[in-house]
Amino acid sequence: MTEPQPTPTPQPLLGATEIRRLAEEIGVRPTKTLGQNFVIDGNTIRRIVAAAKVDPEETVLEVGPGLGSLTLGLLDAAKRVVAVEIDPVLAAKLPSTIAAFRPDKAANLDVVLSDAMRITELPVVPTALVANLPYNVAVPVVLHLLEHFPSLQHGLVMVQDEVADRMAAGPGSKTYGVPSVKAAWYSQMRKAGVIGMNVFWPAPKISSGLVGFTRHEPPVTRASREEVFAVIDAAFAQRRKTLRAALAGWAGGAAEAERCLREAGVDPSARGEVIDVAAFARIAEAKIPLTV
């Protein structure tokens, strides 16, 4: 009878003491401008990494690695991590932190000093996105990355809890809106949990939410993504109006908006929050003349 193999001891992760020490070494204080809230609890990092379901052969894109608490957990789970950091001081410190805490994984990290909203290429092709995102830019960052990196097949992001609800909401929900529909163009979004305030330094005033996603093909349509997104923006710019009224400006008149809606099989008296991304794609397509 073979002896059971001992469970490997979890690798040490950064706690409150290490995070504060690293910050002091480089003279960093978390700033509201960059939305910096550093995770100081190892169990929270393990929970995030487990929920992300990262394959050992994957390259993970991390946005805003900060002092490296999540980066360490991702390097334990993935083959490679590409970390995009906007703060030059933090970006410069990250490799030495990884070398100190995971010397055997230091070569598996690429640090890119850039604004995540501006990147369109990376040194390694990522297949997953896992990130603790600044609250003020979370939705645009996720949409930008899904647009420019079709290799991203799945991921998990930590955002403000109410933003998580909006990103994962379905038609008919009170929180369904522009982020919900645009995210649905690229992927299936799901709420994957709530993270309390006390695992961060500094502690935010509200809880965080985890949003998982799995990429899928966008709706089949003759309309471009930009054309569909223009309809979405118009429909939610005046939420209380019917689609016939809300889309009048986009269509060039209420009568033309009604024609597009009826052609798309959508009730002109409905409101934007009750229809899905495929319906928005049909509305956009209805405005495009058929070519011979």
Backbone as numpy.savetxt, mean C-alpha at the origin, in Angstrom:
# Nx Ny Nz CAx CAy CAz Cx Cy Cz
13.12 -44.38 16.35 12.27 -43.19 16.35 13.16 -41.93 16.35
12.91 -41.03 15.40 13.74 -39.84 15.31 13.33 -38.82 16.36
14.33 -38.13 16.86 14.08 -37.09 17.85 13.46 -35.87 17.15
12.45 -35.24 17.79 11.89 -34.02 17.19 12.94 -32.92 17.13
12.93 -32.19 16.01 13.90 -31.10 15.84 13.49 -29.91 16.71
14.46 -29.29 17.40 14.12 -28.13 18.22 13.67 -26.96 17.34
12.72 -26.20 17.85 12.27 -25.01 17.12 13.38 -23.97 17.16
13.76 -23.43 15.98 14.83 -22.43 15.98 14.46 -21.20 16.80
15.45 -20.69 17.51 15.23 -19.49 18.31 15.03 -18.29 17.38
13.97 -17.50 17.60 13.76 -16.33 16.73 14.94 -15.38 16.81
15.31 -14.83 15.67 16.38 -13.85 15.63 15.97 -12.59 16.38
16.90 -11.94 17.05 16.53 -10.71 17.79 16.09 -9.60 16.83
15.08 -8.87 17.26 14.59 -7.72 16.50 14.78 -6.46 17.33
14.60 -5.32 16.71 14.82 -4.05 17.41 13.68 -3.76 18.38
14.03 -3.45 19.61 13.05 -3.03 20.60 13.19 -1.54 20.87
12.47 -1.06 21.87 12.47 0.37 22.18 13.86 0.89 22.50
14.64 0.10 23.27 15.98 0.54 23.66 16.88 0.70 22.45
16.86 -0.32 21.55 17.72 -0.27 20.36 17.31 0.85 19.41
16.00 1.02 19.24 15.51 2.07 18.34 15.94 3.45 18.83
15.78 3.69 20.11 16.16 5.00 20.64 17.68 5.22 20.57
18.43 4.14 20.81 19.88 4.26 20.73 20.33 4.57 19.30
19.77 3.86 18.32 20.12 4.10 16.92 19.75 5.51 16.49
18.59 5.97 16.93 18.15 7.32 16.59 19.09 8.36 17.19
19.51 8.11 18.44 20.40 9.06 19.11 21.76 9.11 18.42
22.23 7.95 17.96 23.54 7.88 17.29 23.60 8.78 16.07
22.48 8.90 15.35 22.50 9.70 14.12 21.73 11.02 14.26
21.32 11.32 15.50 20.67 12.59 15.76 19.30 12.73 15.12
18.56 11.62 15.10 17.24 11.63 14.46 16.14 11.69 15.50
15.19 12.58 15.26 13.94 12.60 16.02 12.82 12.40 15.00
11.90 11.48 15.27 10.81 11.25 14.32 10.05 12.54 14.02
9.75 12.77 12.74 9.08 14.00 12.36 7.68 13.72 11.83
6.76 14.63 12.15 5.40 14.53 11.61 5.39 14.78 10.11
6.33 15.63 9.64 6.38 15.97 8.21 6.53 14.73 7.36
7.41 13.82 7.79 7.64 12.58 7.04 6.77 11.44 7.56
5.91 11.73 8.53 5.01 10.70 9.05 5.74 9.55 9.70
6.81 9.86 10.43 7.66 8.80 10.99 7.15 8.33 12.36
6.79 7.05 12.41 6.45 6.38 13.67 7.16 5.03 13.62
8.19 4.87 14.42 9.01 3.66 14.36 8.41 2.55 15.22
8.34 1.34 14.69 7.84 0.19 15.45 8.91 -0.25 16.43
8.53 -0.39 17.69 9.51 -0.73 18.74 9.19 -2.07 19.41
8.32 -2.87 18.78 7.89 -4.14 19.37 8.17 -5.28 18.41
9.04 -6.20 18.83 9.42 -7.32 17.98 8.26 -8.23 17.62
7.35 -8.45 18.54 6.21 -9.33 18.24 5.30 -8.74 17.17
5.18 -7.41 17.15 4.40 -6.75 16.10 5.05 -6.96 14.74
6.38 -6.86 14.69 7.10 -7.11 13.44 6.86 -8.53 12.97
6.96 -9.49 13.89 6.73 -10.90 13.51 5.31 -11.10 13.00
4.36 -10.42 13.63 2.96 -10.52 13.20 2.78 -9.97 11.78
3.41 -8.85 11.50 3.30 -8.24 10.17 3.92 -9.15 9.11
5.11 -9.64 9.40 5.81 -10.50 8.43 5.01 -11.79 8.18
4.46 -12.36 9.25 3.67 -13.59 9.09 2.41 -13.32 8.26
1.75 -12.19 8.52 0.53 -11.86 7.78 0.81 -11.57 6.31
2.04 -11.13 6.00 2.40 -10.81 4.62 2.62 -12.06 3.78
2.84 -13.19 4.42 3.01 -14.48 3.72 4.08 -14.38 2.63
5.25 -13.93 3.06 6.37 -13.76 2.13 7.05 -15.11 1.90
7.29 -15.42 0.64 7.97 -16.66 0.27 9.48 -16.48 0.44
10.20 -17.53 0.87 11.65 -17.39 1.08 12.44 -17.02 -0.18
11.86 -17.20 -1.36 12.56 -16.87 -2.60 12.18 -15.49 -3.14
11.37 -14.75 -2.42 10.87 -13.47 -2.92 11.80 -12.30 -2.65
11.67 -11.28 -3.50 12.27 -9.97 -3.25 11.16 -9.04 -2.79
11.34 -8.47 -1.61 10.32 -7.62 -1.01 10.71 -6.16 -1.16
9.75 -5.34 -1.57 9.92 -3.89 -1.59 9.39 -3.33 -0.28
10.25 -2.62 0.45 9.83 -1.94 1.68 9.97 -0.45 1.47
8.92 0.29 1.80 8.95 1.75 1.68 9.03 2.34 3.09
9.96 3.27 3.28 10.09 3.91 4.58 10.62 2.98 5.65
11.78 2.36 5.44 12.31 1.41 6.44 12.69 2.06 7.77
12.91 3.37 7.75 13.25 4.05 9.00 14.54 3.53 9.58
14.48 3.08 10.82 15.67 2.57 11.51 15.89 1.07 11.31
14.96 0.41 10.59 15.21 -0.97 10.18 14.51 -2.06 10.96
13.53 -1.72 11.80 12.90 -2.78 12.60 12.15 -3.79 11.72
11.36 -3.30 10.76 10.66 -4.23 9.86 11.62 -4.84 8.85
12.64 -4.10 8.46 13.63 -4.60 7.49 14.27 -5.89 7.99
14.63 -5.93 9.26 15.24 -7.13 9.83 14.29 -8.33 9.72
13.03 -8.12 10.07 12.05 -9.21 9.99 11.86 -9.69 8.57
11.87 -8.75 7.60 11.69 -9.14 6.20 12.90 -9.90 5.67
14.10 -9.51 6.08 15.30 -10.22 5.65 15.33 -11.65 6.18
14.71 -11.86 7.35 14.61 -13.21 7.89 13.67 -14.09 7.06
12.69 -13.45 6.41 11.65 -14.21 5.71 11.86 -14.30 4.20
12.53 -13.32 3.61 12.63 -13.22 2.15 14.06 -13.43 1.68
14.19 -13.57 0.37 15.52 -13.73 -0.23 16.25 -12.40 -0.28
15.49 -11.33 -0.55 16.10 -10.01 -0.72 15.11 -8.93 -0.34
15.61 -7.79 0.12 14.77 -6.64 0.44 15.33 -5.40 -0.27
14.45 -4.69 -0.97 14.79 -3.39 -1.55 14.08 -2.34 -0.71
14.84 -1.52 -0.02 14.26 -0.53 0.90 14.37 0.86 0.30
13.24 1.52 0.13 13.21 2.88 -0.43 13.00 3.86 0.73
13.97 4.73 0.94 13.93 5.67 2.07 14.18 7.09 1.56
13.32 8.02 1.97 13.42 9.41 1.52 14.39 10.23 2.37
14.64 9.80 3.61 15.50 10.54 4.54 16.95 10.08 4.35
17.83 10.97 3.89 19.22 10.54 3.61 19.97 10.05 4.85
19.68 10.59 6.00 20.37 10.15 7.22 19.95 8.71 7.57
18.66 8.44 7.50 18.18 7.09 7.78 18.68 6.09 6.73
18.66 6.51 5.47 19.11 5.62 4.39 20.58 5.25 4.57
21.39 6.22 5.01 22.82 5.97 5.20 23.09 5.03 6.38
22.23 5.09 7.41 22.43 4.28 8.62 21.99 2.84 8.43
20.98 2.60 7.58 20.34 1.28 7.51 21.32 0.13 7.21
22.21 0.23 6.22 23.12 -0.90 5.95 23.96 -1.32 7.16
24.45 -0.34 7.94 25.28 -0.70 9.09 24.45 -1.36 10.19
23.18 -0.95 10.32 22.29 -1.60 11.30 22.05 -3.05 10.92
21.80 -3.29 9.65 21.58 -4.67 9.19 22.85 -5.48 9.36
24.00 -4.89 9.04 25.27 -5.60 9.20 25.53 -5.98 10.65
25.09 -5.12 11.58 25.30 -5.38 13.01 24.36 -6.46 13.53
23.09 -6.44 13.10 22.10 -7.36 13.64 21.92 -8.63 12.81
22.22 -8.56 11.49 22.11 -9.73 10.61 23.31 -9.74 9.65
24.50 -9.99 10.18 25.68 -9.93 9.31 25.59 -10.88 8.12
24.89 -11.99 8.29 24.77 -12.96 7.19 23.77 -12.52 6.13
22.98 -11.49 6.42 21.96 -11.02 5.47 22.28 -9.65 4.87
23.39 -9.05 5.29 23.70 -7.68 4.87 23.77 -7.55 3.34
24.26 -8.58 2.66 24.39 -8.52 1.20 23.04 -8.66 0.50
22.00 -9.00 1.25 20.67 -9.20 0.65 19.81 -7.95 0.69
20.41 -6.82 1.05 19.66 -5.56 1.16 20.14 -4.54 0.13
19.19 -3.93 -0.55 19.47 -2.78 -1.41 18.74 -1.58 -0.82
19.45 -0.49 -0.60 18.83 0.73 -0.09 18.78 1.76 -1.23
17.58 2.28 -1.48 17.38 3.28 -2.54 16.96 4.58 -1.86
17.77 5.61 -2.01 17.45 6.93 -1.45 16.56 7.65 -2.45
15.27 7.70 -2.15 14.32 8.31 -3.09 12.97 8.49 -2.43
12.16 9.34 -3.05 10.76 9.49 -2.71 10.00 8.36 -3.40
9.27 7.55 -2.64 8.55 6.41 -3.22 7.55 6.83 -4.29
7.08 8.08 -4.22 6.13 8.57 -5.22 6.80 8.88 -6.56
8.13 8.84 -6.60 8.85 9.20 -7.83 9.56 8.02 -8.47
9.69 6.92 -7.76 10.45 5.81 -8.33 9.66 5.09 -9.43
10.37 4.75 -10.50 9.76 3.97 -11.59 10.61 2.77 -11.95
11.77 2.65 -11.32 12.61 1.46 -11.50 13.40 1.21 -10.23
13.80 -0.06 -10.06 14.52 -0.47 -8.86 15.67 -1.38 -9.26
16.69 -1.53 -8.40 17.85 -2.36 -8.76 17.51 -3.85 -8.88
16.44 -4.29 -8.20 16.00 -5.67 -8.27 14.48 -5.66 -8.45
13.96 -6.60 -9.21 12.52 -6.65 -9.46 11.81 -7.21 -8.23
10.91 -6.43 -7.60 10.23 -6.93 -6.39 8.95 -7.69 -6.75
8.62 -8.67 -5.93 7.38 -9.44 -6.13 6.36 -9.19 -5.03
6.79 -8.57 -3.93 5.88 -8.29 -2.81 6.19 -6.91 -2.25
5.17 -6.26 -1.72 5.31 -4.97 -1.04 4.91 -5.16 0.41
5.81 -4.84 1.32 5.50 -4.88 2.75 6.06 -3.60 3.36
5.19 -2.79 3.98 5.67 -1.49 4.44 4.80 -0.92 5.54
5.45 -0.17 6.42 4.78 0.68 7.40 4.77 2.07 6.79
3.63 2.47 6.19 3.59 3.67 5.37 3.21 4.91 6.17
3.82 6.04 5.86 3.39 7.30 6.48 1.92 7.54 6.20
1.17 7.95 7.22 -0.28 8.09 7.09 -0.69 9.04 5.97
0.09 10.13 5.80 -0.37 11.19 4.89 -0.19 10.87 3.41
0.58 9.83 3.08 0.81 9.51 1.66 0.51 8.05 1.33
-0.10 7.33 2.24 -0.23 5.88 2.08 -0.94 5.48 0.80
-2.11 6.06 0.53 -2.89 5.65 -0.64 -2.17 5.99 -1.94
-1.70 7.26 -2.13 -0.99 7.54 -3.38 0.24 6.68 -3.59
0.97 6.36 -2.51 2.16 5.52 -2.65 1.78 4.13 -3.14
0.78 3.52 -2.53 0.37 2.18 -2.94 -0.10 2.17 -4.40
-0.91 3.15 -4.78 -1.40 3.21 -6.16 -0.25 3.44 -7.15
0.69 4.30 -6.78 1.85 4.56 -7.65 2.67 3.28 -7.85
2.92 2.56 -6.77 3.75 1.36 -6.87 3.04 0.25 -7.66
1.74 0.09 -7.45 1.01 -0.92 -8.21 0.98 -0.57 -9.70
0.94 0.71 -10.01 0.94 1.13 -11.41 2.29 0.87 -12.07
3.37 1.24 -11.41 4.69 1.21 -12.04 5.46 -0.10 -11.85
5.00 -0.94 -10.93 5.69 -2.21 -10.71 4.71 -3.38 -10.80
4.36 -3.77 -12.03 3.42 -4.88 -12.22 3.94 -6.21 -11.68
5.24 -6.26 -11.36 5.80 -7.48 -10.77 5.30 -7.70 -9.34
4.78 -6.64 -8.70 4.25 -6.79 -7.33 2.96 -7.60 -7.37
3.03 -8.82 -6.88 1.89 -9.72 -6.96 1.04 -9.75 -5.69
1.64 -9.37 -4.58 0.89 -9.34 -3.32 1.63 -8.46 -2.33
1.02 -8.25 -1.18 1.69 -7.44 -0.19 0.84 -7.16 1.02
1.43 -6.41 1.94 0.75 -6.02 3.17 1.30 -4.66 3.57
0.41 -3.69 3.78 0.85 -2.37 4.22 0.15 -2.00 5.52
0.89 -1.28 6.36 0.32 -0.77 7.60 0.07 0.72 7.41
-1.19 1.12 7.62 -1.61 2.50 7.40 -2.52 2.92 8.55
-2.93 4.17 8.55 -3.93 4.63 9.53 -5.16 3.74 9.42
-5.75 3.36 10.55 -6.81 2.37 10.55 -7.99 2.76 9.67
-8.38 4.03 9.69 -9.53 4.43 8.87 -9.17 4.40 7.38
-7.90 4.62 7.06 -7.45 4.50 5.67 -7.49 3.03 5.24
-7.10 2.15 6.15 -7.19 0.71 5.86 -8.62 0.31 5.53
-9.57 0.84 6.29 -10.98 0.53 6.03 -11.40 1.03 4.65
-10.93 2.22 4.29 -11.30 2.78 2.98 -10.68 1.98 1.84
-9.44 1.57 2.00 -8.77 0.83 0.93 -9.42 -0.53 0.69
-9.92 -1.14 1.76 -10.47 -2.50 1.64 -11.99 -2.52 1.46
-12.64 -1.36 1.47 -14.11 -1.31 1.42 -14.65 -1.76 0.07
-15.85 -2.35 0.11 -16.54 -2.75 -1.09 -17.72 -1.84 -1.37
-18.31 -1.95 -2.58 -19.46 -1.11 -2.93 -20.57 -1.21 -1.89
-21.17 -0.07 -1.57 -22.25 -0.03 -0.59 -21.80 0.29 0.81
-20.50 0.18 1.07 -19.97 0.50 2.40 -19.88 2.01 2.58
-20.02 2.47 3.82 -19.90 3.90 4.11 -18.50 4.42 3.84
-17.52 3.53 3.91 -16.13 3.96 3.72 -15.65 3.75 2.28
-16.52 3.28 1.40 -16.17 3.04 0.00 -16.01 4.37 -0.73
-14.91 4.53 -1.46 -14.68 5.78 -2.15 -13.56 5.64 -3.16
-12.92 6.76 -3.51 -11.88 6.76 -4.53 -10.76 5.75 -4.22
-10.20 5.74 -2.98 -9.13 4.75 -2.71 -9.60 3.31 -2.92
-10.84 3.01 -2.53 -11.37 1.65 -2.66 -11.42 1.22 -4.11
-11.98 2.10 -4.97 -12.19 1.72 -6.37 -10.87 1.66 -7.12
-10.01 2.64 -6.90 -8.73 2.63 -7.61 -7.86 1.45 -7.18
-7.87 1.13 -5.90 -7.12 -0.04 -5.44 -7.67 -1.32 -6.08
-9.00 -1.38 -6.23 -9.64 -2.56 -6.81 -9.31 -2.74 -8.28
-8.88 -1.67 -8.95 -8.45 -1.78 -10.35 -7.27 -2.75 -10.45
-6.37 -2.67 -9.46 -5.14 -3.47 -9.48 -5.24 -4.79 -8.73
-6.03 -4.81 -7.67 -5.89 -5.94 -6.75 -7.14 -6.15 -5.89
-7.15 -7.30 -5.24 -8.15 -7.60 -4.23 -7.57 -7.16 -2.89
-8.19 -6.17 -2.26 -7.70 -5.67 -0.97 -8.51 -6.27 0.17
-7.85 -6.50 1.32 -8.56 -7.06 2.47 -7.96 -6.47 3.75
-8.80 -6.24 4.71 -8.33 -5.79 6.03 -7.72 -7.00 6.74
-6.51 -6.84 7.23 -5.79 -7.98 7.79 -5.46 -7.82 9.28
-6.05 -6.80 9.93 -5.81 -6.66 11.35 -5.65 -5.21 11.78
-5.61 -5.01 13.08 -5.45 -3.68 13.67 -4.24 -3.72 14.60
-3.43 -2.67 14.56 -2.24 -2.55 15.40 -2.45 -1.39 16.36
-2.21 -1.62 17.64 -2.40 -0.59 18.66 -1.36 0.51 18.58
-1.54 1.52 19.40 -0.69 2.71 19.34 0.63 2.55 20.09
0.66 1.69 21.11 1.81 1.65 22.01 3.02 0.90 21.48
2.91 0.34 20.27 4.05 -0.39 19.70 4.91 0.54 18.83
4.58 1.84 18.84 5.32 2.82 18.03 6.04 3.84 18.92
7.10 4.40 18.35 7.75 5.57 18.93 7.91 6.60 17.83
7.34 7.79 18.01 6.36 8.14 19.05 5.02 7.46 18.81
4.23 7.31 19.87 2.92 6.67 19.74 1.96 7.59 18.99
1.36 7.12 17.90 0.36 7.94 17.21 -0.91 8.07 18.05
-1.79 8.96 17.66 -3.01 9.18 18.44 -4.15 8.26 18.00
-3.91 7.48 16.96 -4.94 6.56 16.46 -4.30 5.23 16.12
-5.13 4.19 16.06 -4.63 2.85 15.73 -4.26 2.76 14.26
-3.47 1.74 13.94 -3.08 1.46 12.57 -3.82 0.22 12.08
-3.99 0.11 10.79 -4.64 -1.05 10.21 -3.72 -1.73 9.21
-3.83 -3.04 9.12 -3.08 -3.80 8.13 -3.99 -4.08 6.94
-3.48 -3.82 5.74 -4.22 -4.11 4.52 -3.39 -5.05 3.66
-3.94 -6.22 3.39 -3.28 -7.15 2.49 -3.88 -7.03 1.10
-3.09 -7.34 0.09 -3.62 -7.31 -1.27 -3.03 -8.42 -2.11
-3.82 -8.85 -3.10 -3.38 -9.82 -4.10 -3.71 -9.25 -5.46
-2.72 -9.13 -6.32 -2.95 -8.50 -7.63 -3.84 -9.36 -8.51
-4.69 -8.70 -9.27 -5.46 -9.38 -10.31 -5.46 -8.50 -11.57
-5.93 -9.06 -12.65 -6.01 -8.28 -13.89 -7.10 -7.23 -13.76
-6.89 -6.04 -14.32 -7.94 -5.02 -14.29 -9.12 -5.45 -15.16
-10.27 -4.78 -15.03 -11.42 -5.12 -15.86 -11.05 -5.02 -17.36
-11.62 -5.92 -18.13 -11.39 -5.87 -19.58 -12.20 -4.71 -20.15
-11.51 -3.77 -20.79 -12.19 -2.57 -21.29 -11.34 -1.91 -22.37
-12.01 -1.19 -23.27 -11.30 -0.39 -24.27 -10.77 0.90 -23.67
-11.28 1.28 -22.52 -10.86 2.51 -21.85 -9.50 2.30 -21.17
-8.71 3.35 -21.16 -7.42 3.28 -20.45 -7.64 3.43 -18.95
-6.60 3.12 -18.18 -6.68 3.31 -16.74 -6.96 4.78 -16.41
-6.30 5.69 -17.12 -6.50 7.11 -16.87 -7.95 7.52 -17.13
-8.55 6.97 -18.19 -9.94 7.31 -18.51 -10.90 6.77 -17.45
-10.64 5.57 -16.97 -11.49 5.00 -15.92 -11.33 5.79 -14.62
-10.09 6.14 -14.28 -9.85 6.88 -13.04 -10.48 8.28 -13.09
-10.57 8.86 -14.28 -11.22 10.17 -14.41 -12.71 10.06 -14.07
-13.34 8.97 -14.46 -14.75 8.74 -14.11 -14.89 8.57 -12.60
-13.99 7.80 -12.00 -14.03 7.57 -10.55 -13.90 8.89 -9.79
-12.94 9.71 -10.20 -12.73 11.00 -9.54 -13.98 11.87 -9.64
-14.57 11.91 -10.83 -15.77 12.74 -11.03 -16.95 12.23 -10.21
-17.11 10.91 -10.14 -18.25 10.33 -9.43 -18.22 10.62 -7.94
-17.01 10.69 -7.36 -16.90 10.89 -5.92 -16.60 12.33 -5.53
-16.40 13.20 -6.52 -16.14 14.61 -6.20 -17.37 15.24 -5.55
-18.54 14.72 -5.89 -19.79 15.22 -5.30 -20.62 13.99 -4.91
-20.25 13.42 -3.78 -20.78 12.11 -3.38 -22.31 12.08 -3.29
-22.92 13.18 -2.89 -24.36 13.16 -2.65 -25.17 13.25 -3.93
-24.51 13.57 -5.03 -25.23 13.70 -6.29 -25.40 12.35 -6.96
-26.44 12.23 -7.77 -26.60 11.03 -8.57 -25.47 10.99 -9.60
-25.23 9.81 -10.15 -24.17 9.69 -11.15 -24.49 10.54 -12.38
-25.75 10.67 -12.72 -26.13 11.50 -13.87 -25.65 12.93 -13.67
-25.84 13.46 -12.46 -25.43 14.83 -12.15 -23.92 14.92 -11.93
-23.37 13.96 -11.19 -21.95 14.02 -10.84 -21.06 13.88 -12.07
-21.51 13.14 -13.08 -20.70 12.89 -14.26 -21.00 13.85 -15.41
-21.88 14.82 -15.18 -22.26 15.75 -16.25 -21.04 16.52 -16.77
-20.22 17.01 -15.86 -19.03 17.74 -16.28 -18.06 16.87 -17.05
-17.87 15.65 -16.59 -16.97 14.70 -17.27 -17.48 14.35 -18.67
-18.79 14.16 -18.78 -19.38 13.69 -20.04 -19.64 14.82 -21.03
-19.70 16.07 -20.55 -20.04 17.17 -21.42 -21.53 17.48 -21.40
-22.19 17.11 -20.31 -23.62 17.37 -20.17 -24.32 16.22 -19.50
-25.42 16.53 -18.82 -26.16 15.50 -18.09 -26.77 14.46 -19.02
-27.24 14.89 -20.20 -27.84 13.95 -21.14 -26.82 12.93 -21.63
-25.60 13.42 -21.92 -24.54 12.50 -22.38 -24.11 11.59 -21.24
-24.08 12.11 -20.00 -23.76 11.27 -18.84 -24.78 10.16 -18.71
-26.06 10.49 -18.88 -27.11 9.48 -18.77 -26.96 8.43 -19.88
-26.62 8.88 -21.09 -26.44 7.92 -22.17 -25.32 6.93 -21.85
-24.19 7.44 -21.37 -23.06 6.58 -21.01 -23.44 5.60 -19.91
-24.17 6.09 -18.91 -24.58 5.24 -17.78 -25.51 4.13 -18.26
-26.49 4.49 -19.07 -27.43 3.46 -19.54 -26.72 2.45 -20.44
-25.80 2.92 -21.27 -25.05 2.00 -22.12 -24.19 1.05 -21.28
-23.73 1.55 -20.12 -22.91 0.73 -19.23 -23.74 -0.17 -18.33
-25.08 -0.04 -18.41 -25.95 -0.85 -17.56 -26.01 -0.36 -16.14
-25.81 0.94 -15.94 -25.82 1.54 -14.60 -27.00 2.50 -14.49
-27.73 2.41 -13.39 -28.87 3.30 -13.14 -28.37 4.74 -13.00
-28.82 5.69 -13.84 -28.35 7.07 -13.75 -28.68 7.74 -12.41
-29.68 7.22 -11.69 -30.04 7.81 -10.40 -29.23 7.22 -9.24
-28.36 6.25 -9.55 -27.52 5.66 -8.50 -26.39 6.62 -8.14
-25.73 6.34 -7.02 -24.57 7.13 -6.62 -23.31 6.27 -6.74
-22.17 6.96 -6.80 -20.91 6.28 -7.05 -20.58 5.19 -6.05
-21.02 5.36 -4.80 -20.61 4.40 -3.76 -21.27 3.04 -3.86
-22.18 2.85 -4.83 -22.85 1.55 -4.92 -22.37 0.72 -6.11
-21.45 1.24 -6.93 -21.02 0.46 -8.09 -19.55 0.08 -7.99
-19.19 -1.01 -8.65 -17.82 -1.53 -8.53 -16.94 -1.01 -9.66
-15.66 -1.40 -9.62 -14.68 -0.88 -10.58 -15.02 -1.30 -12.00
-15.60 -2.49 -12.18 -15.95 -2.94 -13.53 -17.03 -2.04 -14.13
-17.96 -1.57 -13.31 -19.00 -0.66 -13.79 -18.40 0.68 -14.18
-17.45 1.17 -13.39 -16.78 2.42 -13.75 -16.03 2.26 -15.09
-15.45 1.09 -15.31 -14.76 0.84 -16.58 -15.75 0.85 -17.75
-16.94 0.29 -17.55 -17.96 0.28 -18.62 -18.44 1.71 -18.93
-18.57 2.52 -17.88 -18.99 3.92 -18.09 -17.94 4.66 -18.91
-16.67 4.49 -18.55 -15.58 5.15 -19.29 -15.57 4.69 -20.75
-15.79 3.43 -20.96 -15.77 2.86 -22.31 -16.93 3.40 -23.15
-18.07 3.64 -22.50 -19.26 4.10 -23.22 -19.05 5.47 -23.85
-18.09 6.23 -23.36 -17.82 7.56 -23.91 -16.90 7.51 -25.13
-16.23 6.35 -25.33 -15.26 6.22 -26.41 -15.98 5.80 -27.69
-15.86 6.58 -28.77 -16.55 6.20 -30.01 -16.03 4.86 -30.54
-16.92 4.07 -31.08 -16.52 2.82 -31.72 -15.83 3.14 -33.04
-14.66 2.56 -33.26 -13.96 2.80 -34.52 -14.28 1.69 -35.51
-14.33 2.04 -36.75 -14.67 1.06 -37.79 -13.45 0.17 -38.03
